Amino acid sequence: MPSSLVRKAAPVTAAGLACALAFAAAPPAAAGPAAAGPAAAGPTVGVRVGVTGGAYTGSVGIVWTAARTVFGGYYCAANGTDPTPLTALVDAQEQYGLGGVRAYWDAAKKDFVVTDIHGDVADSKKKWNAYVNEKKITTGPCGTAIKDTDKVRWTLEA
């Protein structure tokens, strides 16, 4: 006896199939630093992230972060595969909502410069600096590796 749940297959048009495939297609590869990126996936780590020095001060719970593309499609990874203070900051923004994070790629430094966190803007007198386990980083925010249980702090300072 046939089931009443049997349905006829709906016809699929070429336009419908093309639309579905367009949404499933991988994004185009980015130029510049991103080209060296996502091929080698690295570890995902849980870190604490804090922000101090401006009008906004905050600390969030555990942030899960990994090497990834950030602003403008640039791949941010220390040693090619490790998460960084910048990936932790971007992921903290996405996971907890820090009120916005802005940065730009500095071609001369070959790394990012953070310009704004939660409306606290860097200028000619003060800039955003990153600390890992209370030690100021000496390489750029995408050139410093972080590991599980690290504490990452971004501070606006003169």
XYZ file of N, CA and C in Angstrom:
474
model
N 0.841 -1.173 0.000
C 0.000 0.000 0.000
C 0.891 1.243 0.000
N 0.678 2.194 -0.904
C 1.531 3.368 -0.972
C 1.324 4.285 0.229
N 2.436 4.914 0.649
C 2.387 5.836 1.785
C 1.833 7.181 1.336
N 1.104 7.817 2.211
C 0.583 9.149 1.894
C 1.678 10.215 1.990
N 2.867 9.805 2.481
C 3.965 10.761 2.614
C 4.793 10.891 1.340
N 4.541 10.057 0.364
C 5.303 10.109 -0.870
C 4.930 11.376 -1.624
N 5.956 12.127 -2.043
C 5.718 13.344 -2.805
C 6.414 13.237 -4.148
N 5.928 13.964 -5.094
C 6.580 14.027 -6.384
C 7.801 14.925 -6.268
N 8.838 14.603 -7.005
C 10.040 15.431 -7.020
C 9.744 16.738 -7.734
N 10.222 17.815 -7.168
C 10.028 19.122 -7.796
C 11.061 19.291 -8.894
N 10.681 19.833 -10.020
C 11.650 20.046 -11.090
C 12.654 21.128 -10.677
N 13.901 20.921 -11.062
C 14.956 21.884 -10.751
C 15.326 22.588 -12.037
N 15.232 23.892 -12.032
C 15.580 24.664 -13.219
C 17.075 24.959 -13.209
N 17.602 25.246 -14.365
C 19.023 25.588 -14.470
C 19.338 26.833 -13.657
N 18.427 27.790 -13.663
C 18.647 29.029 -12.901
C 18.673 28.739 -11.406
N 17.782 27.862 -10.939
C 17.756 27.502 -9.521
C 19.024 26.785 -9.105
N 19.504 25.879 -9.969
C 20.739 25.152 -9.674
C 21.927 26.108 -9.660
N 21.987 27.023 -10.612
C 23.086 27.995 -10.660
C 23.091 28.869 -9.420
N 21.909 29.265 -8.963
C 21.802 30.090 -7.753
C 22.309 29.325 -6.540
N 21.910 28.066 -6.411
C 22.355 27.248 -5.274
C 23.862 27.060 -5.292
N 24.424 26.813 -6.470
C 25.879 26.625 -6.571
C 26.637 27.916 -6.295
N 26.058 29.049 -6.663
C 26.721 30.334 -6.412
C 26.892 30.572 -4.926
N 25.884 30.190 -4.127
C 25.991 30.377 -2.683
C 26.919 29.359 -2.047
N 27.127 28.222 -2.688
C 27.978 27.173 -2.133
C 29.428 27.337 -2.538
N 29.720 28.167 -3.526
C 31.082 28.322 -4.025
C 31.982 28.963 -2.987
N 33.235 28.587 -3.019
C 34.223 29.169 -2.110
C 34.487 30.608 -2.508
N 34.794 31.493 -1.534
C 35.105 32.878 -1.873
C 36.407 32.952 -2.651
N 36.576 33.979 -3.471
C 37.812 34.107 -4.231
C 38.990 34.332 -3.301
N 40.156 33.887 -3.721
C 41.370 34.075 -2.915
C 41.719 35.550 -2.875
N 42.129 36.021 -1.718
C 42.510 37.421 -1.561
C 43.944 37.618 -2.014
N 44.254 38.813 -2.447
C 45.616 39.142 -2.825
C 46.397 39.535 -1.588
N 47.686 39.579 -1.707
C 48.522 40.029 -0.597
C 48.746 38.956 0.440
N 48.871 39.335 1.717
C 49.226 38.402 2.770
C 48.285 37.215 2.904
N 47.047 37.361 2.499
C 46.099 36.255 2.646
C 46.484 35.078 1.775
N 47.207 35.331 0.703
C 47.572 34.256 -0.202
C 48.407 33.189 0.489
N 49.124 33.546 1.539
C 49.948 32.585 2.254
C 49.140 31.787 3.264
N 47.860 32.068 3.413
C 47.040 31.626 4.504
C 46.441 30.264 4.565
N 45.157 30.176 4.601
C 44.375 29.089 5.121
C 44.758 27.664 4.759
N 45.760 27.432 3.935
C 46.105 26.068 3.569
C 46.481 25.221 4.782
N 47.231 25.770 5.712
C 47.682 25.001 6.867
C 46.958 25.485 8.117
N 45.985 24.718 8.551
C 45.218 25.101 9.738
C 46.033 24.805 10.990
N 45.984 25.707 11.926
C 46.715 25.541 13.175
C 45.760 25.248 14.313
N 46.263 25.364 15.523
C 45.443 25.042 16.692
C 44.396 26.109 16.987
N 43.325 25.690 17.630
C 42.350 26.607 18.204
C 42.633 26.633 19.693
N 42.773 27.838 20.245
C 43.128 27.963 21.653
C 42.094 28.797 22.388
N 42.005 28.598 23.696
C 41.133 29.394 24.551
C 41.972 30.359 25.358
N 41.731 31.653 25.187
C 42.499 32.689 25.878
C 41.549 33.682 26.527
N 42.057 34.459 27.462
C 41.311 35.576 28.055
C 41.733 36.840 27.334
N 40.777 37.732 27.081
C 41.077 38.985 26.393
C 40.555 40.143 27.232
N 41.411 41.151 27.406
C 41.033 42.355 28.125
C 41.362 43.591 27.312
N 40.655 44.674 27.599
C 40.876 45.961 26.941
C 40.944 47.011 28.033
N 42.023 47.838 28.029
C 42.194 48.882 29.038
C 42.756 50.140 28.395
N 42.789 51.220 29.167
C 43.468 52.433 28.748
C 42.593 53.515 28.162
N 41.409 53.166 27.719
C 40.499 54.172 27.174
C 39.292 54.298 28.079
N 38.261 54.948 27.566
C 37.026 55.076 28.342
C 36.386 53.713 28.576
N 36.561 52.791 27.599
C 36.026 51.439 27.736
C 37.101 50.542 28.334
N 36.772 49.867 29.406
C 37.650 48.866 29.995
C 36.819 47.609 30.172
N 37.349 46.504 29.718
C 36.581 45.279 29.838
C 37.461 44.057 29.767
N 36.920 42.983 30.279
C 37.567 41.681 30.207
C 36.462 40.688 29.902
N 36.715 39.789 28.979
C 35.683 38.839 28.582
C 36.075 37.423 28.999
N 35.118 36.532 28.910
C 35.373 35.125 29.228
C 36.353 34.521 28.242
N 36.367 33.226 28.187
C 37.304 32.549 27.292
C 36.924 32.841 25.846
N 37.917 33.222 25.075
C 37.760 33.489 23.652
C 38.446 32.354 22.906
N 37.701 31.703 22.028
C 38.273 30.643 21.192
C 38.773 31.284 19.915
N 40.052 31.093 19.634
C 40.654 31.751 18.485
C 41.624 30.824 17.779
N 41.843 31.113 16.515
C 42.781 30.358 15.681
C 43.289 31.300 14.604
N 44.328 30.887 13.902
C 44.793 31.661 12.758
C 43.629 31.793 11.787
N 43.471 32.968 11.193
C 42.314 33.198 10.326
C 42.494 34.446 9.496
N 41.581 34.652 8.573
C 41.579 35.903 7.830
C 40.874 36.950 8.684
N 41.374 38.161 8.600
C 40.786 39.280 9.335
C 40.540 40.418 8.361
N 40.428 41.608 8.835
C 40.092 42.803 8.069
C 40.580 42.760 6.617
N 39.663 42.894 5.704
C 40.032 42.979 4.296
C 40.519 41.679 3.696
N 40.378 40.566 4.406
C 40.768 39.274 3.865
C 42.221 38.909 4.060
N 42.923 39.603 4.925
C 44.323 39.254 5.190
C 44.396 38.096 6.170
N 45.308 37.169 5.913
C 45.495 36.016 6.790
C 46.416 36.410 7.932
N 45.971 36.193 9.152
C 46.725 36.575 10.344
C 47.110 35.316 11.101
N 48.405 34.985 11.084
C 48.902 33.791 11.754
C 50.386 33.952 12.043
N 50.777 33.668 13.260
C 52.199 33.664 13.598
C 52.760 32.315 13.150
N 53.933 32.315 12.623
C 54.579 31.084 12.164
C 53.741 30.351 11.111
N 52.847 31.053 10.452
C 52.040 30.464 9.401
C 50.794 29.731 9.850
N 50.715 29.333 11.145
C 49.562 28.539 11.587
C 49.027 28.899 12.970
N 49.754 29.695 13.739
C 49.364 29.935 15.128
C 48.464 31.159 15.302
N 47.503 31.086 16.247
C 46.670 32.252 16.559
C 47.519 33.364 17.156
N 46.966 34.576 17.133
C 47.729 35.767 17.506
C 46.892 36.687 18.399
N 47.520 37.713 18.983
C 46.733 38.686 19.745
C 45.639 39.356 18.914
N 45.891 39.569 17.626
C 44.863 40.195 16.792
C 43.715 39.232 16.500
N 44.002 37.959 16.238
C 42.892 37.024 16.018
C 42.065 36.900 17.293
N 42.727 36.945 18.454
C 41.999 36.880 19.726
C 41.096 38.102 19.897
N 41.594 39.288 19.533
C 40.797 40.510 19.644
C 39.595 40.463 18.698
N 39.817 40.068 17.458
C 38.731 39.981 16.481
C 37.700 38.941 16.927
N 38.168 37.808 17.432
C 37.238 36.776 17.898
C 36.502 37.222 19.160
N 37.159 37.978 20.034
C 36.474 38.523 21.219
C 35.362 39.464 20.782
N 35.623 40.271 19.768
C 34.594 41.163 19.226
C 33.415 40.341 18.709
N 33.707 39.276 17.962
C 32.633 38.468 17.376
C 31.884 37.652 18.429
N 32.593 37.130 19.429
C 31.973 36.258 20.422
C 31.290 37.016 21.556
N 31.810 38.195 21.917
C 31.286 38.927 23.066
C 30.804 40.339 22.754
N 31.148 40.876 21.596
C 30.719 42.223 21.241
C 31.432 43.295 22.039
N 32.623 43.633 21.624
C 33.405 44.662 22.322
C 33.010 46.071 21.911
N 32.069 46.218 21.026
C 31.661 47.551 20.586
C 32.395 48.013 19.349
N 33.049 47.104 18.664
C 33.728 47.435 17.410
C 35.234 47.413 17.538
N 35.879 46.879 16.515
C 37.333 46.838 16.418
C 37.695 47.243 14.996
N 38.636 48.164 14.885
C 39.102 48.596 13.564
C 40.620 48.527 13.524
N 41.124 48.194 12.339
C 42.564 48.133 12.116
C 42.824 48.320 10.631
N 44.062 48.605 10.282
C 44.437 48.693 8.880
C 45.752 47.963 8.678
N 45.958 47.515 7.431
C 47.193 46.827 7.068
C 48.253 47.877 6.772
N 49.383 47.797 7.453
C 50.502 48.704 7.234
C 51.531 47.958 6.385
N 51.641 48.336 5.123
C 52.534 47.635 4.197
C 53.997 47.726 4.635
N 54.393 48.852 5.228
C 55.786 49.009 5.670
C 56.103 48.059 6.829
N 55.166 47.927 7.772
C 55.375 47.041 8.924
C 55.040 45.597 8.597
N 54.319 45.400 7.495
C 53.835 44.081 7.093
C 53.016 43.433 8.204
N 52.168 44.249 8.797
C 51.283 43.779 9.860
C 50.179 44.810 10.051
N 49.259 44.474 10.927
C 48.141 45.368 11.196
C 48.475 46.380 12.278
N 47.762 47.494 12.232
C 47.799 48.505 13.277
C 46.355 48.665 13.730
N 46.103 48.416 15.016
C 44.760 48.578 15.568
C 44.535 50.065 15.809
N 43.406 50.572 15.326
C 43.132 52.000 15.427
C 41.980 52.342 16.360
N 41.092 51.365 16.631
C 39.889 51.682 17.386
C 39.335 50.425 18.034
N 39.095 50.506 19.326
C 38.390 49.444 20.047
C 37.300 50.134 20.858
N 36.065 49.763 20.595
C 34.897 50.295 21.307
C 34.822 51.817 21.284
N 35.255 52.418 20.184
C 35.192 53.877 20.071
C 36.381 54.605 20.660
N 37.286 53.907 21.315
C 38.517 54.523 21.822
C 39.538 54.479 20.686
N 39.816 55.655 20.125
C 40.596 55.750 18.899
C 42.040 56.130 19.190
N 42.966 55.420 18.540
C 44.381 55.773 18.609
C 44.602 57.034 17.781
N 45.592 57.817 18.162
C 45.917 59.029 17.416
C 47.419 59.256 17.469
N 47.860 60.462 17.161
C 49.303 60.739 17.131
C 49.941 60.682 18.520
N 49.146 60.774 19.584
C 49.677 60.764 20.945
C 49.531 59.433 21.668
N 48.631 58.570 21.191
C 48.430 57.288 21.870
C 48.107 56.201 20.853
N 48.519 54.976 21.174
C 48.278 53.864 20.258
C 47.884 52.615 21.039
N 47.294 51.678 20.316
C 46.912 50.402 20.914
C 48.108 49.466 20.908
N 48.451 48.955 22.080
C 49.528 47.979 22.227
C 48.952 46.688 22.796
N 49.529 45.577 22.385
C 49.076 44.272 22.869
C 50.091 43.700 23.850
N 49.554 43.026 24.869
C 50.359 42.338 25.870
C 49.894 40.884 25.921
N 50.836 39.971 26.055
C 50.508 38.558 26.232
C 51.117 38.144 27.565
N 50.267 37.701 28.464
C 50.693 37.336 29.824
C 51.482 38.470 30.482
N 50.947 39.691 30.311
C 51.486 40.937 30.892
C 52.841 41.358 30.329
N 53.252 40.776 29.191
C 54.490 41.181 28.536
C 54.138 41.816 27.199
N 54.587 43.063 26.991
C 54.294 43.781 25.748
C 54.916 43.035 24.571
N 54.127 42.851 23.514
C 54.669 42.133 22.362
C 55.682 43.016 21.641
N 56.675 42.388 21.028
C 57.721 43.133 20.333
C 57.627 42.949 18.825
N 56.792 42.022 18.379
C 56.520 41.880 16.951
C 55.100 42.384 16.724
N 54.663 42.402 15.493
C 53.318 42.871 15.199
C 52.249 41.943 15.750
N 51.002 42.411 15.781
C 49.925 41.613 16.362
C 49.580 40.344 15.576
N 50.036 40.233 14.323
C 49.852 38.981 13.584
C 51.148 38.174 13.555
N 52.194 38.689 14.140
C 53.475 37.989 14.150
C 53.808 37.364 15.489
N 52.922 37.496 16.453
C 53.150 36.967 17.798
C 52.208 35.797 18.039
N 52.769 34.639 18.343
C 51.946 33.453 18.602
C 51.397 33.488 20.024
N 50.172 33.015 20.173
C 49.595 32.831 21.498
C 49.215 31.371 21.646
N 49.107 30.936 22.905
C 48.775 29.536 23.153
C 47.636 29.430 24.156
N 47.141 28.223 24.299
C 46.025 27.966 25.200
C 46.310 28.521 26.592
N 45.328 29.134 27.200
C 45.319 29.736 28.541
C 46.084 31.061 28.654
N 46.619 31.586 27.553
C 47.284 32.892 27.618
C 46.279 33.990 27.968
N 46.803 35.081 28.487
C 46.010 36.281 28.750
C 46.480 37.351 27.781
N 45.557 37.841 26.972
C 45.854 38.878 25.974
C 45.177 40.167 26.429
N 45.963 41.232 26.489
C 45.410 42.525 26.886
C 45.792 43.561 25.840
N 44.807 44.339 25.404
C 45.036 45.460 24.515
C 44.889 46.733 25.331
N 45.910 47.600 25.284
C 45.936 48.813 26.085
C 46.191 50.026 25.218
N 45.362 51.055 25.379
C 45.563 52.328 24.692
C 46.497 53.153 25.563
N 47.683 53.454 25.029
C 48.686 54.151 25.844
C 49.531 55.106 25.024
N 50.100 56.076 25.731
C 50.944 57.092 25.084
C 52.300 56.511 24.750
